[in-house]
């Protein structure tokens, strides 16, 4: 019998059968038994650690409505998730299912994973996870042996593997989230009462703000800018601080900031057209672009901040989800009913372009790295007219409030658009270029 090859095959097949849960759930009782053992062991060790300590989660807490509601909510979510997974997952466990490369999950893997997760493994160092770190080392050595790498002396690659990854992650986090003085560029809008629109960035904490301000310019700077705009209507102009500053300090009352005027975005080392100081800075829009201030989805229709005056009104695209593009339009023509007052425009409202369906066209159409403003569905080229609804705020629009005005908005002669800078990730450089 022992020499019968068919018998040996049957024994081998039976052993393989012990590795899996089985297409008919044949080994589920084993999984239940083993998981029960894991839970019982952890229950015992928790109860015996500082044995004389009182219970933390008391019976009175368990009887509280907030406790029972939370548990009922958890049960409901688990029931829903489990039922949907059971009904709508592919039958990868069945040998009859060949639509994709799948096979049953291994019983040892499942119980090993579930058992380990009960002990919150964190394999960065032995003191954080004494057993799982040691097991991870053993697995690593087994993998090296299996792949043919020789083990020489006491050479251990563990610290080399984990430390560079941790260091790199820390460097990227610092680069993206460190708030420090920097240069801040603003696109100029209007000719009479000049508005300045900050060029924001989703991935740099220094610049994670949509900020629109207006200020009083020195007469010579204002006249020079007005002359340049009239001579070059197809160009845009910017201002920026000449010394690194925190953005919040630049808009404080009495801020003593030297500004520079440039055509377009100046290159490093480029001389400004002129420098000057601003006075009477007023904030029109100041909205955070930090992660917790963003939306989970793009708005159905494209929202813009609308501000200025009846004589000079401007638009700036509301940025509430990344990636996205800055789109700023000055000197738009308003044909709204009822007409907005100078007071409403001075403090700023939100206009929704009813015929630009943002959620459907994101990410925005690009021509190379530039936003294709004339693309179908976007159609934000200069001179285009759009149906619009106006709300007191973006929150009023999101909350379903009624619009305060409706009508047409016709875009002005120049539309500034940026995709590359707004979405630029400074931590996306090759590893060797990242600095501490």
CSV table of C-alpha atoms in Angstrom, one decimal, residues 120-418:
chain,number,residue,atom,x,y,z
A,120,UNK,CA,-0.9,45.7,16.1
A,121,UNK,CA,2.4,44.8,14.4
A,122,UNK,CA,4.8,47.6,13.7
A,123,UNK,CA,8.1,46.2,12.3
A,124,UNK,CA,10.2,49.3,12.4
A,125,UNK,CA,12.1,48.2,15.5
A,126,UNK,CA,12.3,45.3,17.9
A,127,UNK,CA,11.1,47.3,20.9
A,128,UNK,CA,7.9,48.2,19.0
A,129,UNK,CA,7.1,44.7,17.9
A,130,UNK,CA,9.5,42.1,19.5
A,131,UNK,CA,8.0,39.0,18.0
A,132,UNK,CA,6.8,40.1,14.5
A,133,UNK,CA,10.1,41.9,13.8
A,134,UNK,CA,12.0,38.8,14.6
A,135,UNK,CA,9.6,36.7,12.4
A,136,UNK,CA,10.0,39.3,9.6
A,137,UNK,CA,13.8,38.9,9.8
A,138,UNK,CA,13.4,35.1,9.5
A,139,UNK,CA,11.1,35.5,6.5
A,140,UNK,CA,13.6,37.9,4.9
A,141,UNK,CA,16.4,35.4,5.3
A,142,UNK,CA,14.3,32.6,3.9
A,143,UNK,CA,13.5,34.8,0.9
A,144,UNK,CA,17.2,35.6,0.4
A,145,UNK,CA,18.0,31.9,0.6
A,146,UNK,CA,15.2,31.0,-1.8
A,147,UNK,CA,16.4,33.6,-4.3
A,148,UNK,CA,20.0,32.4,-4.1
A,149,UNK,CA,21.6,35.3,-2.1
A,150,UNK,CA,24.4,34.2,0.1
A,151,UNK,CA,24.5,35.2,3.8
A,152,UNK,CA,27.9,36.4,4.7
A,153,UNK,CA,28.8,36.7,8.4
A,154,UNK,CA,26.6,39.0,10.4
A,155,UNK,CA,25.5,41.3,7.5
A,156,UNK,CA,21.9,42.2,8.1
A,157,UNK,CA,20.0,44.5,5.6
A,158,UNK,CA,17.1,45.4,7.9
A,159,UNK,CA,18.2,48.9,9.0
A,160,UNK,CA,19.3,49.7,5.4
A,161,UNK,CA,15.8,48.8,4.1
A,162,UNK,CA,13.7,50.6,6.6
A,163,UNK,CA,15.8,53.7,7.4
A,164,UNK,CA,16.1,55.2,3.9
A,165,UNK,CA,12.4,54.6,3.3
A,166,UNK,CA,11.5,56.3,6.6
A,167,UNK,CA,13.9,59.2,6.0
A,168,UNK,CA,12.6,59.7,2.4
A,169,UNK,CA,9.0,59.7,3.6
A,170,UNK,CA,9.9,62.3,6.3
A,171,UNK,CA,11.7,64.5,3.8
A,172,UNK,CA,8.7,64.5,1.5
A,173,UNK,CA,6.4,65.3,4.3
A,174,UNK,CA,8.5,68.2,5.4
A,175,UNK,CA,8.8,69.6,1.9
A,176,UNK,CA,5.1,69.5,1.4
A,177,UNK,CA,4.0,70.7,4.8
A,178,UNK,CA,6.6,73.0,6.3
A,179,UNK,CA,5.3,76.5,6.6
A,180,UNK,CA,8.1,79.1,6.2
A,181,UNK,CA,8.6,82.4,4.5
A,182,UNK,CA,8.5,82.3,0.7
A,183,UNK,CA,7.9,84.3,-2.4
A,184,UNK,CA,4.2,84.7,-3.4
A,185,UNK,CA,3.0,85.6,-6.9
A,186,UNK,CA,-0.3,87.4,-7.5
A,187,UNK,CA,-2.0,87.9,-10.9
A,188,UNK,CA,-3.3,91.5,-11.4
A,189,UNK,CA,-6.9,92.2,-12.4
A,190,UNK,CA,-8.7,95.4,-13.3
A,191,UNK,CA,-7.4,98.9,-14.1
A,192,UNK,CA,-9.1,101.2,-11.6
A,193,UNK,CA,-9.5,99.2,-8.4
A,194,UNK,CA,-6.8,96.6,-8.9
A,195,UNK,CA,-7.3,93.1,-7.5
A,196,UNK,CA,-4.5,90.6,-6.8
A,197,UNK,CA,-5.1,86.9,-7.1
A,198,UNK,CA,-2.6,84.6,-5.3
A,199,UNK,CA,-1.2,81.8,-7.4
A,200,UNK,CA,-2.0,78.8,-5.1
A,201,UNK,CA,-0.4,75.3,-4.8
A,202,UNK,CA,-2.1,72.2,-3.5
A,203,UNK,CA,1.1,70.5,-2.5
A,204,UNK,CA,3.1,73.3,-0.7
A,205,UNK,CA,1.8,74.4,2.7
A,206,UNK,CA,3.2,77.9,2.1
A,207,UNK,CA,0.9,78.4,-0.8
A,208,UNK,CA,-2.2,76.3,0.1
A,209,UNK,CA,-4.5,79.3,0.1
A,210,UNK,CA,-6.9,80.9,-2.4
A,211,UNK,CA,-6.3,84.5,-1.5
A,212,UNK,CA,-7.8,87.5,-3.4
A,213,UNK,CA,-6.9,91.0,-2.1
A,214,UNK,CA,-7.3,94.6,-3.2
A,215,UNK,CA,-5.1,97.4,-2.2
A,216,UNK,CA,-4.1,101.0,-2.8
A,217,UNK,CA,-1.2,101.4,-5.2
A,218,UNK,CA,1.2,104.3,-5.3
A,219,UNK,CA,0.1,106.6,-8.2
A,220,UNK,CA,3.2,106.1,-10.3
A,221,UNK,CA,3.0,102.2,-10.0
A,222,UNK,CA,-0.8,102.3,-10.8
A,223,UNK,CA,-0.2,104.6,-13.9
A,224,UNK,CA,2.6,102.4,-15.1
A,225,UNK,CA,0.5,99.2,-14.8
A,226,UNK,CA,-2.5,100.8,-16.5
A,227,UNK,CA,-0.2,102.0,-19.4
A,228,UNK,CA,1.3,98.5,-19.8
A,229,UNK,CA,-2.2,96.8,-19.9
A,230,UNK,CA,-3.5,99.3,-22.5
A,231,UNK,CA,-0.4,98.8,-24.7
A,232,UNK,CA,-0.4,95.0,-24.2
A,233,UNK,CA,-4.0,93.8,-23.7
A,234,UNK,CA,-3.0,90.2,-24.5
A,235,UNK,CA,-0.4,90.0,-21.7
A,236,UNK,CA,-0.8,89.5,-18.0
A,237,UNK,CA,1.1,91.1,-15.1
A,238,UNK,CA,2.0,90.0,-11.7
A,239,UNK,CA,3.2,91.3,-8.4
A,240,UNK,CA,5.2,89.5,-5.8
A,241,UNK,CA,7.1,90.2,-2.6
A,242,UNK,CA,10.8,91.0,-3.0
A,243,UNK,CA,11.8,89.3,0.2
A,244,UNK,CA,10.5,85.9,1.5
A,245,UNK,CA,7.5,86.4,3.7
A,246,UNK,CA,4.7,84.3,5.3
A,247,UNK,CA,1.6,84.8,3.3
A,248,UNK,CA,-0.5,85.6,6.4
A,249,UNK,CA,2.0,88.4,7.3
A,250,UNK,CA,1.6,90.0,3.8
A,251,UNK,CA,-2.0,90.9,4.3
A,252,UNK,CA,-1.8,92.1,7.9
A,253,UNK,CA,-2.8,95.7,8.6
A,254,UNK,CA,0.3,97.9,8.4
A,255,UNK,CA,2.4,95.2,6.7
A,256,UNK,CA,5.6,96.8,5.4
A,257,UNK,CA,6.2,94.7,2.3
A,258,UNK,CA,8.1,95.7,-0.8
A,259,UNK,CA,6.4,94.5,-4.0
A,260,UNK,CA,7.7,94.0,-7.5
A,261,UNK,CA,5.8,94.4,-10.8
A,262,UNK,CA,6.5,92.0,-13.6
A,263,UNK,CA,5.2,91.0,-17.0
A,264,UNK,CA,4.1,87.4,-16.6
A,265,UNK,CA,5.9,85.1,-14.2
A,266,UNK,CA,9.4,86.4,-13.8
A,267,UNK,CA,12.4,84.1,-14.2
A,268,UNK,CA,15.1,83.7,-11.5
A,269,UNK,CA,17.3,86.8,-11.6
A,270,UNK,CA,15.0,88.8,-13.8
A,271,UNK,CA,14.8,92.5,-12.9
A,272,UNK,CA,11.3,93.9,-12.1
A,273,UNK,CA,9.6,96.6,-14.0
A,274,UNK,CA,9.5,98.6,-10.8
A,275,UNK,CA,9.1,98.1,-7.0
A,276,UNK,CA,6.7,99.8,-4.6
A,277,UNK,CA,4.7,99.4,-1.4
A,278,UNK,CA,1.0,98.8,-1.1
A,279,UNK,CA,-1.3,100.3,1.5
A,280,UNK,CA,-4.8,99.7,2.8
A,281,UNK,CA,-4.8,95.9,1.9
A,282,UNK,CA,-8.2,94.4,2.1
A,283,UNK,CA,-8.9,90.6,1.9
A,284,UNK,CA,-11.8,89.7,-0.5
A,285,UNK,CA,-11.3,85.9,-0.5
A,286,UNK,CA,-9.2,83.8,1.9
A,287,UNK,CA,-10.0,80.0,1.6
A,288,UNK,CA,-7.8,77.2,2.8
A,289,UNK,CA,-6.7,74.5,0.4
A,290,UNK,CA,-5.4,72.2,3.1
A,291,UNK,CA,-6.6,68.6,2.8
A,292,UNK,CA,-9.3,68.9,5.5
A,293,UNK,CA,-10.8,71.9,3.8
A,294,UNK,CA,-11.2,70.2,0.4
A,295,UNK,CA,-14.2,68.3,-1.0
A,296,UNK,CA,-14.3,64.6,-1.8
A,297,UNK,CA,-15.7,65.2,-5.3
A,298,UNK,CA,-15.6,67.9,-7.9
A,299,UNK,CA,-18.7,70.1,-8.1
A,300,UNK,CA,-21.2,69.2,-10.8
A,301,UNK,CA,-21.0,72.7,-12.3
A,302,UNK,CA,-18.0,75.0,-12.3
A,303,UNK,CA,-17.9,77.6,-9.4
A,304,UNK,CA,-16.1,81.0,-9.5
A,305,UNK,CA,-15.5,83.7,-7.0
A,306,UNK,CA,-17.1,86.9,-8.4
A,307,UNK,CA,-15.9,90.2,-7.0
A,308,UNK,CA,-14.9,93.8,-7.8
A,309,UNK,CA,-17.5,96.4,-8.7
A,310,UNK,CA,-20.2,97.0,-11.2
A,311,UNK,CA,-17.6,98.9,-13.3
A,312,UNK,CA,-15.0,96.2,-13.0
A,313,UNK,CA,-16.0,92.6,-12.0
A,314,UNK,CA,-13.6,89.6,-12.0
A,315,UNK,CA,-13.7,85.8,-11.7
A,316,UNK,CA,-11.4,83.3,-10.1
A,317,UNK,CA,-12.1,79.5,-10.2
A,318,UNK,CA,-13.0,78.0,-6.8
A,319,UNK,CA,-10.5,75.2,-6.0
A,320,UNK,CA,-12.0,72.6,-3.7
A,321,UNK,CA,-10.5,69.3,-5.1
A,322,UNK,CA,-7.1,68.4,-6.5
A,323,UNK,CA,-5.9,68.2,-9.2
A,324,UNK,CA,-7.3,71.4,-10.5
A,325,UNK,CA,-6.5,74.5,-12.4
A,326,UNK,CA,-6.4,78.2,-11.6
A,327,UNK,CA,-8.6,80.1,-14.0
A,328,UNK,CA,-8.8,83.9,-13.5
A,329,UNK,CA,-10.7,86.3,-15.7
A,330,UNK,CA,-10.7,90.1,-15.3
A,331,UNK,CA,-13.3,92.7,-16.5
A,332,UNK,CA,-16.2,90.3,-17.1
A,333,UNK,CA,-19.5,91.7,-18.3
A,334,UNK,CA,-22.5,90.9,-16.1
A,335,UNK,CA,-26.1,90.7,-17.3
A,336,UNK,CA,-27.8,89.5,-14.1
A,337,UNK,CA,-31.2,89.8,-12.7
A,338,UNK,CA,-31.4,91.2,-10.1
A,339,UNK,CA,-28.3,93.3,-10.6
A,340,UNK,CA,-25.6,92.8,-8.0
A,341,UNK,CA,-24.7,95.9,-5.9
A,342,UNK,CA,-21.2,97.3,-5.5
A,343,UNK,CA,-21.4,96.2,-1.9
A,344,UNK,CA,-22.0,92.6,-2.8
A,345,UNK,CA,-19.2,92.6,-5.4
A,346,UNK,CA,-16.8,94.3,-3.0
A,347,UNK,CA,-17.2,91.5,-0.4
A,348,UNK,CA,-17.4,88.8,-3.1
A,349,UNK,CA,-20.0,86.2,-4.1
A,350,UNK,CA,-19.9,82.9,-5.9
A,351,UNK,CA,-21.0,82.5,-9.5
A,352,UNK,CA,-21.8,79.0,-10.9
A,353,UNK,CA,-21.4,78.6,-14.6
A,354,UNK,CA,-24.5,76.4,-15.4
A,355,UNK,CA,-23.1,75.2,-18.7
A,356,UNK,CA,-19.6,74.1,-17.6
A,357,UNK,CA,-19.9,70.7,-16.0
A,358,UNK,CA,-16.7,70.5,-14.0
A,359,UNK,CA,-17.1,67.0,-12.6
A,360,UNK,CA,-17.5,65.6,-16.1
A,361,UNK,CA,-14.4,67.3,-17.6
A,362,UNK,CA,-11.9,66.8,-14.7
A,363,UNK,CA,-9.0,66.6,-15.0
A,364,UNK,CA,-9.3,69.7,-17.1
A,365,UNK,CA,-8.4,69.3,-20.8
A,366,UNK,CA,-4.7,70.2,-21.4
A,367,UNK,CA,-2.7,71.3,-24.4
A,368,UNK,CA,0.7,70.1,-23.2
A,369,UNK,CA,1.0,71.5,-19.7
A,370,UNK,CA,-1.5,74.3,-20.4
A,371,UNK,CA,-5.2,74.3,-19.8
A,372,UNK,CA,-7.0,74.2,-23.2
A,373,UNK,CA,-9.5,77.0,-22.4
A,374,UNK,CA,-11.3,76.6,-25.8
A,375,UNK,CA,-11.8,72.9,-25.4
A,376,UNK,CA,-15.4,71.6,-25.8
A,377,UNK,CA,-17.1,71.4,-22.4
A,378,UNK,CA,-14.9,74.0,-20.9
A,379,UNK,CA,-15.2,76.9,-23.4
A,380,UNK,CA,-13.6,79.5,-21.3
A,381,UNK,CA,-11.8,81.5,-24.0
A,382,UNK,CA,-12.0,85.3,-23.9
A,383,UNK,CA,-15.3,86.7,-25.0
A,384,UNK,CA,-17.4,83.6,-24.4
A,385,UNK,CA,-20.8,84.0,-22.7
A,386,UNK,CA,-22.1,81.6,-20.1
A,387,UNK,CA,-25.3,81.1,-18.2
A,388,UNK,CA,-24.7,81.7,-14.5
A,389,UNK,CA,-26.4,81.5,-11.1
A,390,UNK,CA,-25.0,83.6,-8.2
A,391,UNK,CA,-24.9,82.6,-4.5
A,392,UNK,CA,-23.9,84.4,-1.4
A,393,UNK,CA,-21.1,81.8,-0.8
A,394,UNK,CA,-19.8,78.5,-2.0
A,395,UNK,CA,-21.3,76.9,1.1
A,396,UNK,CA,-24.7,78.3,0.1
A,397,UNK,CA,-24.4,76.7,-3.3
A,398,UNK,CA,-23.3,73.4,-1.8
A,399,UNK,CA,-26.1,73.5,0.8
A,400,UNK,CA,-28.8,73.9,-1.8
A,401,UNK,CA,-29.8,77.5,-1.1
A,402,UNK,CA,-31.6,79.5,-3.7
A,403,UNK,CA,-29.4,81.7,-6.0
A,404,UNK,CA,-29.5,85.5,-5.3
A,405,UNK,CA,-29.2,86.3,-9.0
A,406,UNK,CA,-29.3,84.7,-12.5
A,407,UNK,CA,-28.2,85.7,-15.9
A,408,UNK,CA,-25.3,85.8,-18.3
A,409,UNK,CA,-21.6,86.4,-17.7
A,410,UNK,CA,-19.3,87.3,-20.6
A,411,UNK,CA,-15.6,86.7,-20.1
A,412,UNK,CA,-13.2,89.6,-20.5
A,413,UNK,CA,-10.4,90.0,-23.0
A,414,UNK,CA,-7.8,88.0,-21.1
A,415,UNK,CA,-8.1,84.7,-19.2
A,416,UNK,CA,-5.2,83.6,-17.0
A,417,UNK,CA,-4.9,79.8,-16.6
A,418,UNK,CA,-2.4,77.6,-14.8
